Short mmCIF file of C-alpha atoms in Angstrom, two decimals:
data_model
loop_
_atom_site.label_atom_id
_atom_site.label_comp_id
_atom_site.label_asym_id
_atom_site.label_seq_id
_atom_site.Cartn_x
_atom_site.Cartn_y
_atom_site.Cartn_z
CA MET C 23 -6.69 -0.36 -7.12
CA ASP C 24 -7.34 -0.35 -3.40
CA LEU C 25 -4.38 -1.43 -1.27
CA GLY C 26 -6.57 -1.92 1.79
CA PRO C 27 -6.76 -5.72 1.68
CA GLU C 28 -2.99 -6.05 1.37
CA LEU C 29 -2.38 -3.59 4.22
CA VAL C 30 -4.86 -5.43 6.43
CA ALA C 31 -3.15 -8.73 5.63
CA VAL C 32 0.18 -7.32 6.84
CA ARG C 33 -1.33 -5.73 9.96
CA THR C 34 -3.20 -8.85 11.01
CA ALA C 35 -0.65 -11.49 10.05
CA PRO C 36 -0.41 -14.12 12.77
CA THR C 37 3.35 -14.56 12.32
CA LEU C 38 6.28 -12.46 11.20
CA LEU C 39 6.81 -14.72 8.19
CA GLU C 40 3.20 -14.30 7.06
CA GLY C 41 3.57 -10.55 7.51
CA MET C 42 6.66 -10.54 5.31
CA ARG C 43 4.79 -12.50 2.65
CA GLY C 44 2.04 -9.93 2.91
CA ALA C 45 4.64 -7.17 2.47
CA HIS C 46 5.63 -8.73 -0.83
CA ASP C 47 1.99 -8.87 -1.93
CA LEU C 48 1.58 -5.22 -0.92
CA ALA C 49 4.60 -4.21 -3.01
CA VAL C 50 3.25 -6.10 -6.02
CA ALA C 51 -0.14 -4.44 -5.61
CA ALA C 52 1.49 -1.00 -5.33
CA ALA C 53 3.56 -1.63 -8.46
CA ASN C 54 0.41 -2.52 -10.38
CA ALA C 55 -1.88 0.09 -8.84
CA ASP C 56 -3.95 2.35 -11.02
CA GLY C 57 -3.92 5.87 -9.71
CA ASP C 58 -1.92 7.13 -6.75
CA PRO C 59 -1.03 4.49 -4.13
CA VAL C 60 1.21 6.87 -2.19
CA GLY C 61 -1.40 8.32 0.21
CA PRO C 62 -2.35 5.09 1.97
CA LEU C 63 1.25 3.89 1.92
CA ARG C 64 2.49 7.12 3.52
CA SER C 65 -0.04 6.74 6.28
CA ALA C 66 0.95 3.12 6.83
CA ALA C 67 4.65 4.05 6.87
CA ILE C 68 4.19 6.17 10.00
CA THR C 69 2.20 3.63 11.98
CA SER C 70 3.41 2.32 15.32
CA ASP C 71 3.50 -1.23 13.91
CA PRO C 72 7.07 -1.73 12.66
CA LEU C 73 6.20 -4.56 10.23
CA THR C 74 3.43 -2.52 8.58
CA ALA C 75 5.72 0.51 8.37
CA MET C 76 8.48 -1.56 6.76
CA ALA C 77 6.02 -3.11 4.31
CA ALA C 78 4.68 0.32 3.35
CA VAL C 79 8.16 1.74 2.72
CA HIS C 80 9.02 -1.33 0.65
CA ALA C 81 5.80 -0.88 -1.34
CA LEU C 82 6.54 2.82 -1.91
CA GLY C 83 9.78 1.78 -3.55
CA ALA C 84 7.87 -0.56 -5.87
CA CYS C 85 5.59 2.15 -7.25
CA ARG C 86 6.02 2.49 -11.01
CA GLU C 87 5.79 6.26 -11.24
CA PRO C 88 6.84 9.04 -8.89
CA PHE C 89 3.88 10.75 -7.30
CA ALA C 90 3.92 14.11 -5.55
#
């Protein structure tokens, strides 16, 4: 599953509240992802956008399995 649409939704949210809703959707998508969602989430976690970084860290915590 590609997390791109959820990450874009967080990055482009017009309000903080919409961004936080997008963060929840990103976490749900990461929890249900097939394969390894960690790569894109790691990259998003070190972005200069604090909301996207927070959403990525939250989504990393929702991943079902530990990935290296």
